[in-house]
């Protein structure tokens, strides 16, 4: 018989904003200033002729690519044309969950911000993003989908 006692601290409450943006023509600003905020950000490109700048690094972006930034990392999207730009955008407070977010915090600023997933993982990523958007606010299902997304990015 195998017996284990496990102590779980659990996840700390946190705030999250999730959006799906479909930008066309006049919505697209071809010059943008870098900005910072006190939250972590996950940008997931669906389509568009863009790159992403984080600190002093410029990352070419393709469909399915992910950009992560931690609090106070300077960043912005660089538009190369007025081509339609679709993306998911997740902004969240790490709160007491930093121990689960090494991907954001255990690296130098402006380094390893771009994540390239396999085609299979991209499908799962888009599915999870849509689930987070569709599920009820503060529901267990929404929180599970968010942490599955984080686990997928950690792969």
GROMACS .gro file of C-alpha atoms in nm:
model
  155
    1UNK     CA    1   0.000   0.000   0.000
    2UNK     CA    2   0.123   0.350  -0.086
    3UNK     CA    3   0.020   0.627   0.145
    4UNK     CA    4   0.113   0.995   0.114
    5UNK     CA    5   0.016   1.300   0.311
    6UNK     CA    6   0.009   1.610   0.092
    7UNK     CA    7  -0.013   1.970   0.206
    8UNK     CA    8  -0.140   2.214  -0.057
    9UNK     CA    9  -0.113   2.588  -0.011
   10UNK     CA   10  -0.339   2.637  -0.312
   11UNK     CA   11  -0.353   2.927  -0.548
   12UNK     CA   12  -0.391   3.280  -0.420
   13UNK     CA   13  -0.678   3.494  -0.553
   14UNK     CA   14  -0.583   3.724  -0.840
   15UNK     CA   15  -0.738   3.960  -1.096
   16UNK     CA   16  -0.735   3.882  -1.466
   17UNK     CA   17  -0.851   4.064  -1.780
   18UNK     CA   18  -0.892   3.863  -2.101
   19UNK     CA   19  -0.969   4.001  -2.446
   20UNK     CA   20  -0.983   3.885  -2.804
   21UNK     CA   21  -0.901   4.170  -3.041
   22UNK     CA   22  -0.964   4.181  -3.414
   23UNK     CA   23  -0.805   4.501  -3.542
   24UNK     CA   24  -0.839   4.626  -3.898
   25UNK     CA   25  -0.750   4.937  -4.097
   26UNK     CA   26  -0.795   5.248  -3.885
   27UNK     CA   27  -0.774   5.049  -3.559
   28UNK     CA   28  -0.410   4.970  -3.634
   29UNK     CA   29  -0.155   5.224  -3.520
   30UNK     CA   30   0.175   5.165  -3.699
   31UNK     CA   31   0.380   5.340  -3.430
   32UNK     CA   32   0.341   5.265  -3.065
   33UNK     CA   33   0.528   5.369  -2.755
   34UNK     CA   34   0.656   5.112  -2.512
   35UNK     CA   35   0.466   5.088  -2.189
   36UNK     CA   36   0.480   4.904  -1.858
   37UNK     CA   37   0.224   4.796  -1.604
   38UNK     CA   38   0.217   4.619  -1.270
   39UNK     CA   39   0.061   4.300  -1.411
   40UNK     CA   40   0.190   4.002  -1.608
   41UNK     CA   41   0.082   3.997  -1.972
   42UNK     CA   42   0.029   3.712  -2.215
   43UNK     CA   43  -0.008   3.812  -2.581
   44UNK     CA   44  -0.111   3.532  -2.821
   45UNK     CA   45  -0.093   3.614  -3.191
   46UNK     CA   46  -0.360   3.469  -3.417
   47UNK     CA   47  -0.273   3.671  -3.729
   48UNK     CA   48  -0.109   3.992  -3.838
   49UNK     CA   49   0.204   4.148  -3.982
   50UNK     CA   50   0.367   4.233  -3.648
   51UNK     CA   51   0.675   4.204  -3.431
   52UNK     CA   52   0.698   4.258  -3.059
   53UNK     CA   53   0.953   4.460  -2.865
   54UNK     CA   54   1.031   4.377  -2.503
   55UNK     CA   55   1.296   4.591  -2.335
   56UNK     CA   56   1.565   4.603  -2.611
   57UNK     CA   57   1.473   4.274  -2.780
   58UNK     CA   58   1.263   4.261  -3.097
   59UNK     CA   59   1.084   3.935  -3.166
   60UNK     CA   60   0.934   3.843  -3.505
   61UNK     CA   61   0.581   3.713  -3.448
   62UNK     CA   62   0.393   3.442  -3.634
   63UNK     CA   63   0.051   3.287  -3.585
   64UNK     CA   64   0.045   3.090  -3.260
   65UNK     CA   65   0.344   3.271  -3.107
   66UNK     CA   66   0.316   3.391  -2.749
   67UNK     CA   67   0.482   3.691  -2.585
   68UNK     CA   68   0.503   3.701  -2.207
   69UNK     CA   69   0.599   4.001  -1.998
   70UNK     CA   70   0.627   4.039  -1.626
   71UNK     CA   71   0.545   4.353  -1.430
   72UNK     CA   72   0.745   4.661  -1.532
   73UNK     CA   73   0.901   4.508  -1.846
   74UNK     CA   74   0.883   4.770  -2.124
   75UNK     CA   75   0.703   4.630  -2.430
   76UNK     CA   76   0.487   4.708  -2.733
   77UNK     CA   77   0.357   4.560  -3.057
   78UNK     CA   78   0.521   4.679  -3.379
   79UNK     CA   79   0.290   4.693  -3.681
   80UNK     CA   80   0.454   4.647  -4.021
   81UNK     CA   81   0.135   4.710  -4.221
   82UNK     CA   82  -0.237   4.774  -4.182
   83UNK     CA   83  -0.305   4.400  -4.233
   84UNK     CA   84  -0.574   4.261  -4.004
   85UNK     CA   85  -0.431   4.181  -3.659
   86UNK     CA   86  -0.605   3.924  -3.438
   87UNK     CA   87  -0.479   3.831  -3.094
   88UNK     CA   88  -0.568   3.725  -2.743
   89UNK     CA   89  -0.452   3.944  -2.458
   90UNK     CA   90  -0.441   3.831  -2.095
   91UNK     CA   91  -0.339   4.065  -1.816
   92UNK     CA   92  -0.321   3.929  -1.462
   93UNK     CA   93  -0.190   4.014  -1.118
   94UNK     CA   94   0.053   3.744  -1.002
   95UNK     CA   95  -0.042   3.807  -0.640
   96UNK     CA   96   0.069   3.523  -0.417
   97UNK     CA   97   0.116   3.290  -0.716
   98UNK     CA   98   0.472   3.384  -0.816
   99UNK     CA   99   0.600   3.037  -0.726
  100UNK     CA  100   0.391   2.898  -1.015
  101UNK     CA  101   0.510   3.163  -1.260
  102UNK     CA  102   0.885   3.099  -1.304
  103UNK     CA  103   0.835   3.147  -1.677
  104UNK     CA  104   0.767   3.515  -1.606
  105UNK     CA  105   0.998   3.584  -1.314
  106UNK     CA  106   1.296   3.347  -1.341
  107UNK     CA  107   1.469   3.517  -1.635
  108UNK     CA  108   1.640   3.849  -1.708
  109UNK     CA  109   1.420   4.135  -1.833
  110UNK     CA  110   1.379   4.131  -2.211
  111UNK     CA  111   1.508   3.773  -2.249
  112UNK     CA  112   1.309   3.467  -2.361
  113UNK     CA  113   0.981   3.658  -2.393
  114UNK     CA  114   0.874   3.478  -2.713
  115UNK     CA  115   0.737   3.125  -2.687
  116UNK     CA  116   0.690   2.911  -2.999
  117UNK     CA  117   0.457   2.617  -2.950
  118UNK     CA  118   0.407   2.307  -3.162
  119UNK     CA  119   0.101   2.304  -3.390
  120UNK     CA  120  -0.075   2.065  -3.149
  121UNK     CA  121   0.000   2.290  -2.851
  122UNK     CA  122  -0.115   2.596  -3.048
  123UNK     CA  123  -0.456   2.431  -3.100
  124UNK     CA  124  -0.479   2.364  -2.726
  125UNK     CA  125  -0.368   2.722  -2.651
  126UNK     CA  126  -0.641   2.874  -2.872
  127UNK     CA  127  -0.898   2.638  -2.720
  128UNK     CA  128  -0.799   2.741  -2.366
  129UNK     CA  129  -0.809   3.112  -2.455
  130UNK     CA  130  -1.160   3.075  -2.594
  131UNK     CA  131  -1.270   2.877  -2.288
  132UNK     CA  132  -1.138   3.149  -2.055
  133UNK     CA  133  -1.336   3.408  -2.253
  134UNK     CA  134  -1.655   3.200  -2.252
  135UNK     CA  135  -1.656   3.068  -1.895
  136UNK     CA  136  -1.826   3.249  -1.613
  137UNK     CA  137  -1.622   3.504  -1.426
  138UNK     CA  138  -1.458   3.361  -1.114
  139UNK     CA  139  -1.576   3.010  -1.198
  140UNK     CA  140  -1.368   2.708  -1.112
  141UNK     CA  141  -1.367   2.613  -1.482
  142UNK     CA  142  -1.221   2.951  -1.581
  143UNK     CA  143  -0.947   2.923  -1.320
  144UNK     CA  144  -0.866   2.567  -1.427
  145UNK     CA  145  -0.842   2.679  -1.792
  146UNK     CA  146  -0.606   2.963  -1.694
  147UNK     CA  147  -0.373   2.733  -1.499
  148UNK     CA  148  -0.382   2.476  -1.783
  149UNK     CA  149  -0.272   2.759  -2.014
  150UNK     CA  150   0.016   2.841  -1.778
  151UNK     CA  151   0.112   2.470  -1.763
  152UNK     CA  152   0.108   2.455  -2.145
  153UNK     CA  153   0.336   2.759  -2.169
  154UNK     CA  154   0.572   2.600  -1.917
  155UNK     CA  155   0.620   2.289  -2.137
   0.00000   0.00000   0.00000
